[in-house]
Structure formats: C-alpha cells, structure tokens
Phi, psi and omega in degrees: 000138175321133192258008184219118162294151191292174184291337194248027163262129201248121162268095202276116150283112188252115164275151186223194185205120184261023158310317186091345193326142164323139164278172177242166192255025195193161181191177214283167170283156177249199174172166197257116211234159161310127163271153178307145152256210184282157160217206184242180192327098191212140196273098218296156174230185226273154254258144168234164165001298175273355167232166169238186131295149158221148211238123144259159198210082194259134174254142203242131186271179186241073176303323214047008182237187199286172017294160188284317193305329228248355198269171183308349202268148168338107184235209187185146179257152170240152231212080203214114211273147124077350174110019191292209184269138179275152168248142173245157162210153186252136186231164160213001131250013182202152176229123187252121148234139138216158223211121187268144188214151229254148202293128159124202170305101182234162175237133156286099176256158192213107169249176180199135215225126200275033185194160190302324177290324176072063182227001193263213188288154149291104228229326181188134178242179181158179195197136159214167179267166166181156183286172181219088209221145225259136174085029195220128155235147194244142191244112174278115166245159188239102208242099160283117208270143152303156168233145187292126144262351198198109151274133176239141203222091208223152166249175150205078183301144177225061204251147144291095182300146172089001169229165184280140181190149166247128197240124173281145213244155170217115207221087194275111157280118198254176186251160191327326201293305179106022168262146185285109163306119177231160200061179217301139205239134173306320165252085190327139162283138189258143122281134188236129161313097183284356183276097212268003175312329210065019169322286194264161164227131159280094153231199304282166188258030166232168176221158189209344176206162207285357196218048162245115157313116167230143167242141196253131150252132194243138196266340160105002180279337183236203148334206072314117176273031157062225193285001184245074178282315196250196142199151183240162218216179188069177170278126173286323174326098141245147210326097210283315185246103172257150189244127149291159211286173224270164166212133197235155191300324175276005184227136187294149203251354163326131164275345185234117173090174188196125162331135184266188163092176193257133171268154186323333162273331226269295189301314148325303160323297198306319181270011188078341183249191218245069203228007190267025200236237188260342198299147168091021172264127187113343189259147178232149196244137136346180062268138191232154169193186165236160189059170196270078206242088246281355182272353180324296162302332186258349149308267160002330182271314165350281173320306194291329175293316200314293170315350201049042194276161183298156190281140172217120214202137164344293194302320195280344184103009189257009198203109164231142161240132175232150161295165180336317174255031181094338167230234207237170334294159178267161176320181163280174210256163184268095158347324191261332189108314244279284204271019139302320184255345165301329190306304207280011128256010156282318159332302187272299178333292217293312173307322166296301151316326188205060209296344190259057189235173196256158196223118146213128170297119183237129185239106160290156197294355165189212179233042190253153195265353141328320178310288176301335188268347139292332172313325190276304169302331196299252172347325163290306200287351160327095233290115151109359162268157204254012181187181187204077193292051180307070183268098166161165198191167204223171155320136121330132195216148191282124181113011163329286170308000167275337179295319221324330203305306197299007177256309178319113147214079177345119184097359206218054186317118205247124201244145151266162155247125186316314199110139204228083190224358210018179192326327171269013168249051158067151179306168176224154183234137056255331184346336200240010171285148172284320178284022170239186176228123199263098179269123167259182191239150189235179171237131154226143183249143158288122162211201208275346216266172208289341185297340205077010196182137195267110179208131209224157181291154191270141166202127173266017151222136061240330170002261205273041186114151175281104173202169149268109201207059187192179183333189195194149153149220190105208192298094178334133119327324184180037131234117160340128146358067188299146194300332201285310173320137202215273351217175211224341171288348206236132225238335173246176170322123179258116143262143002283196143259308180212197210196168167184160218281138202227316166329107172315328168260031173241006212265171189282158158244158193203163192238152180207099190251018170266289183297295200260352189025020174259013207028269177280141173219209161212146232206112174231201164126156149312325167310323172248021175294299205288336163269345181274353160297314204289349205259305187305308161331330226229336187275350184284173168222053172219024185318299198323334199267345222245092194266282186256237175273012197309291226300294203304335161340286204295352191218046179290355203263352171276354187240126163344128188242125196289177185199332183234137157127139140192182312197325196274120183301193172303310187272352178262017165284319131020289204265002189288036178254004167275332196254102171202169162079259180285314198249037181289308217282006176299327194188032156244146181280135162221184175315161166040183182328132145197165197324313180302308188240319214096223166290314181146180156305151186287141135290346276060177188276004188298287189342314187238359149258089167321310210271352185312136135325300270240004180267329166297355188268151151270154178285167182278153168267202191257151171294126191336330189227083168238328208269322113349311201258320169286329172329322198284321193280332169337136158066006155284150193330142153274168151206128176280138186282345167236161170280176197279178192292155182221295182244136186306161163066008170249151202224123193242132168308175172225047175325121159202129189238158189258127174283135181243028157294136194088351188262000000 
C-alpha cells in the first residue's frame, strides 16, 4: 500500500492548558520526524499540572474516486506523544483525538490506518515536534502528500493530417501503489514535449496539480506524433508528511495590509470561548435573511481563509442555502443591496464564533413578514440545527401574539436582534415574542483590566454625533409578561435578554463584494450581536433543553453584567423622564437585569451549559494590535444597510457598516 496521503488531507492540532488559563495566538515550528507504531485502544489519563490537552481533528476529503484510503470506510489514527504508548481512534471521514502531552517540546507521531484497530494496512505516517506551553492554544496544519512514481499520459486525438487542431492531454499521477493522486503535487512535474519537428506545442509545461488543463497543439504539417506526445522529466517525489508553517485565527493570511475591525479571536477572547479547537463540531447554525446573495459562498470562503478557519463550502457539506421552503430556485437579489451584506455578516460572525459548526443560509423570498417568518419555521425544521439566527425585526403590531407560533420550537433556540434605533423607538417584533431570545448591542474595547475589555451599553451619541444609532429594545406593547421575567417596571414582555457586541466602531471585520463592493470592512449593529449569541448557542451541549428565552434567568450570575452606559438617542432626550426611579433600567445599564444588554454578555458558553467543557479548553488570546485597529475607525462615515422599520409586518435588517476607505 502507498506510505503517503495527498496534500488535502488536513490535520488540525489545538494545544489546550487544561488549567483553563488564557491562551496565546501563535506557536512553535515543526519538522518531520520517525513515526511510531501502532498499539492498541487507550485512553489518556489524567491530566496534571505539567500536562495539557491536545485535541486532534484529521479531516480526510472525500474524492469519490481511488486511492481506496480517501473512501468513506472505516480507518484509524494512531497517536503517539514523545515515543510513547500510542493512542488509537477509529474514524471514518474525520479523526478525533485528544491526547496530554507534557508542557514544553513534544513530538507527535501520527499514522492512519486502513481498518479501525491500527492493526491493518498503513496507509500514511508522519511525525512533528510542535511546543506545548502552558496558557497558550496553538493551531498546526498538517498535509499529506502523495508521491508521484508514474505519469500515465493519454489524448484522443480526432485529427485530418494537413489541418491545425488542439487535442486536450491528461497527465494522471500515480503513487507506487498504481492509485490515481489527486489534489495538489508539493513538487510540480515538468513536461516535455518529444516531438522536436516543431509539429505539436505543449501547454503548459509544468503541472503542480491533476486537474490542470493541457493542451497539445497541432499545426497539420506532419503526423499526430501518437503516443510520445509528453514524457515527464525532473524530480517527481514528494514529501510524504509535510507540516505547514503554524497559523492561528488572529493572524491574517495577506502579506501586505490587514482587515480592521475585530478578528475571530478578539471575539473569542472576549467572550471566553474556547471555540478554535473541536467545539461546535457536529452543530449546525440556522440563518434566515431576505433575497438572495448570490456572492454568499464565495464571500464567506474569503473570510474564513483570510482568518485561517477550517474551509465551509457546498462541496464539503459545511455551507448549505436554501430558499424559503427549503430548496431551489433562490429569490431574487435586494433591490437596495442591503441584505446581501447583512448575509455576509451573519456568516462571518456565525465563523468567528464557531468556526466548526456547519452554517445553513435560508433566503426569503423578501422581507415583508409572511416571507419571513416561514423562512424562520423553515429554517428550524432543518434536519441537525442546533440554533436559528435573525438579525433583523420589524414594528410592532397589534395581533402579534398570533405570529408567536412560527418562533416556538422547543429544543431549538431561536435568537433576535433588538434593533439599532436606540430607546426611544421602541421594542420590535418578532424580537418581543416570548419564545425568542432578544439580543441587544453593547461597544466593547480593549484595555488593561484582568478581562482584557471594556464593555458598555452600545449608543453612539453623543461620541459621534447627534444621531440615533445605538440598542434598541424596552417595554412590549402586546406581549404578556413571561413567567421566566421577574423586572418589576415593566408589566409586560422586556427586551433584551442578553447583549453582545454591537457597536459599529467596535465591530468585527467582514467581506463583502455585493452590498458594499468594497470586500473589507467593519460591521456593527444588533445584526451582529445576534449570531454571535446564536453561535454560543450552538457551543453549548444542551439545546435540546432550552424551550425559549428562559434559560440564561436561571444562570445570570455565568454572564458578564454590562453596568455602564445607556441607550438614548438624540431624539430620545425628551423621554429621559421614563427612565428613572423604577424604570431606570428601561435604557440604563445597572447590576442585574436591564433593558440594553439584558442579563449581560457570555462568559463562555456556561450561562447556557453549566455542564460545558469549554472552562477546560484554553482560551485564544486577542490579537496584539486590536486595540490600534479600533482606534482607526473612530468618527468614521456609517452607513445602514437597510432602511429603518417604517410599516408593520415589513422587516429591516439591522445592519451598520464602517467606511474604511482609504485606511
């Protein structure tokens, strides 16, 4: 059997400190080492001081054609610290491991095996040192390559001697084995042309991956020179285990310039979680929006590449879209552009957060709320999600509580975004339905302090002007009270529930080339509050349980409690005689509950998993120049991506992007 697997085949390694300490964005160099051999099943045993976890994650692609190794069927990794006892696990398009390896330089052999046991054939080895450091997770990718033994080289030609034609050539690479090698070759193959007539032309005459188009042309003066059109010449060999230089979620893979705005870790950081390892793997996130956008996937790989996230793309199963009712054809594109680019930040938010979780995009056919709010029953009924992600919301309207149904789905949290109108305009629906969970927006800053961050209700006036522009949310109009409420001003349903960062000059960075045509930017609004709750949701492992907007009541003392800061706009100086005395918390931040954020911001995913892993994982740290990358954005142009809610039962994203032109 062939001793190397192809380059696209991927291993992820997450060093973790099971201390819980903050992590670091960066780590040690590898190299390629003797590998181990097999043993039999075993279980690492517990973890001390002096060791950490490391969680492997080998992803195996799915070709549907040979090597036989690349199929669906039963293999196994084998695991082995320092030259140690090996740990096995049996996989069959994914290899799960994790394995305690002692603080400091350890080397890792890693084989895979063609039968569940690591007792079968050997199918590909390799070995790296990589650092092990206490507080620090570190990320490794790992690629195995085939090595080329054989070009098999064929045409079909259909030529007239005496006329000109291009005939395309196919130049298969095989490994010792007689299996076809696919995806990328570490070392291009050189091709040569044997006809020295000047008859044929050969393009091009390197190849570096199987599915480079070649072509031979022929000028019609002589023969077809039949079967010695190519012969391939140079070294063919390539590495059977190569380690790629180390890459972490905080550092940008561009060599010149870098996205403003908060990167995937900053936000991990901030919120505690520990989500750049396996969490979220197995989960799937909901998204509802309206119109189509047909640039959705491939904005989304940008990002995620850009960031270094695992790939979530059709073909792999990790990225699906559908229209309202679940299939094809999708709507039409948004007349304004607008909720083309809310999609492509409920994407990268959902990515940032949860980078392994699987994402399906559901597109109404607009944004008037029949549309939506099937999209929305739509989208829960999806076969494996574990959350439902809305950023956008409408007026209130009397006769409301007749919608609430299409939001119950018990086991399936279903998240809003409050609205970014700040207080006086009031709550909005569906956000003020009782079966949702109502995300308000906070501003969070980098400082000094032991969290590492600042985090305030978000209102951008007076800072930046007389405008409205910051949370949203208060008293129902005409929904009761839920028994889970306790707040004692408001007689009916209170938005928010929790909050998460929202401020546009505090915001994520994200790509976009439909709404903004510009690709990168920065992106705030409750729009994006609201996938990073739905994303936490989704990290958690106890959905099944979470019948509305309840759960975090019962668990306020696991969440940040926002304290400073609130909600009233330019046009909302007027009403500040509502909030005082009982009803302060209508659009002040205090101790406990209120109106702006709610309960506060994740801890990690504990507020709504007590029982998480994820206090055992180390955390990412934020990236080195974040605090510097917000600066920049101060007192720059905004712009909202949709217009504001006007008429009931019409549904406005909640959306606000930062002009970085020119930074």
């Amino acid at each position: 059997m062939p001793q190397a697997l192809f380059r696209n085949v991927i291993a992820v390694v997450a060093v973790s400190v099971v201390s819980g300490t903050l992590g670091a964005c960066s780590g040690g160099a590898s190299r390629s080492l003797p590998a181990a051999t097999s043993s039999s099943v075993i279980a690492p045993p517990p973890a001390s001081r002096s060791q950490a976890e490391v969680a492997f994650r080998i992803v195996i692609p799915q070709t549907g054609i040979t090597p036989k190794y690349v199929s669906s069927g039963s293999k196994s990794a084998s695991i082995a610290v320092n030259n140690g006892k090996p740990q096995v696990v049996p996989c069959t398009t994914t290899c799960n491991a994790t394995v305690l390896a002692p603080i400091g330089t350890d080397t890792f052999a890693v084989s895979l095996y063609d039968d569940t046991t690591a007792k079968g054939h050997l199918l590909s080895t390799g070995s790296l040192t990589q650092a092990v450091v206490a507080g620090q997770a570190n990320t490794v990718n790992i690629s195995f390559n085939g090595v080329i033994a054989s070009l098999a080289i064929s045409a079909t030609p259909n030529l007239i001697p005496g006329t000109t034609a291009s005939v395309p050539i196919t130049v298969t690479a095989k490994d010792a084995a007689g299996y076809t090698i696919v995806g990328t070759y570490t070392t291009p193959v050189s091709l040569t042309n044997s006809d020295t007539s000047g008859d044929t032309q050969l393009t091009p005459s390197s190849i570096s991956d199987s599915s480079t188009p070649i072509t031979l042309t022929y000028n019609g003066a002589g023969g077809f020179p039949g079967t010695n059109v190519a012969a391939a010449s140079g070294p063919i060999a390539a590495t059977p285990f190569a380690i790629a230089s180390l890459k972490t979620t905080c550092l940008n893979s561009r060599t010149g310039g870098a996205p403003l705005g908060l990167y995937p870790c900053d936000v991990q950081n901030a919120y505690s979680l520990a989500s750049a390892t396996t969490a979220g793997t197995g989960k799937t996130i909901a998204i509802v929006d309206a119109y189509d956008d047909p640039n959705a996937e491939s904005d989304l790989a940008v990002y995620r590449t850009e960031f270094n996230l695992p790939p979530c793309t059709t073909a792999n199963g990790c990225f699906k879209k559908v229209n309202q009712i679940g299939g094809t054809p999708y709507p039409a594109t948004d007349p304004t552009g607008g909720w083309e680019g809310e999609e492509s930040l409920d994407l990268d938010a959902i990515s940032a957060v949860c980078p392994n979780c699987k994402i399906v995009l559901v597109e109404a056919n607009d944004a008037t709320s029949p549309n939506m709010y099937t999209a929305v029953a739509t989208a829960a009924a999806m076969p494996g999600v574990s959350a439902v992600s809305n950023s956008w919301s409408g007026m209130e309207y009397s006769g409301e509580q007749a919608e609430d149904a299409y939001f119950h789905h018990p086991g399936i949290p279903v998240v809003f975004a409050t609205g970014d109108y700040d207080y006086q305009a009031g709550p909005q629906y569906p956000d003020a339905s009782p079966y949702v969970t109502a995300v308000g927006g906070t501003s969070l800053q980098a400082d000094s302090s032991a969290r590492g961050w600042t985090e305030t209700v978000w209102n951008n006036y007076p800072s930046y002007g007389s405008i409205d522009q910051g949370t949203q949310g208060g008293c129902s109009l005409y929904e009761p009270k839920p028994a889970w409420q306790h707040d004692l001003g408001c007689p009916n349903r209170m938005t928010a529930d929790l909050s998460a960062v929202g401020d546009p000059y505090t915001g994520t960075a994200y790509y976009d080339t439909f709404a903004s045509g510009t690709g990168w930017s920065v992106i705030g609004g409750t729009s994006l509050a609201a996938p990073i709750i739905a994303a936490v949701y989704a990290l958690s492992s106890n959905t099944a349980s979470i019948n509305d907007g309840s759960y975090p009541y019962t668990h306020a003392s696991q969440f940040y409690d926002v304290v400073s800061g609130n909600d009233l706009g330019v046009s909302g100086i007027g009403l500040s005689a509502a909030c005082v005395g009982p009803t302060l918390y209508f659009c002040t931040a205090e101790t406990g509950y209120d109106g702006p954020t709610g309960i506060g911001t994740p801890t990690g995913a504990g507020g709504i998993d007590p029982l998480s892993a994820n206090g055992r994982r180390a955390i990412p740290a934020r990236s080195p120049d974040v605090a510097a990358r917000m600066a920049k954005l101060r007192g720059r142009p905004t712009y909202r991506l949709c217009p504001p809610p006007t008429t009931p039962k019409v549904m406005s994203c909640m959306a606000i992007r930062v002009d970085t032109t020119g930074l």
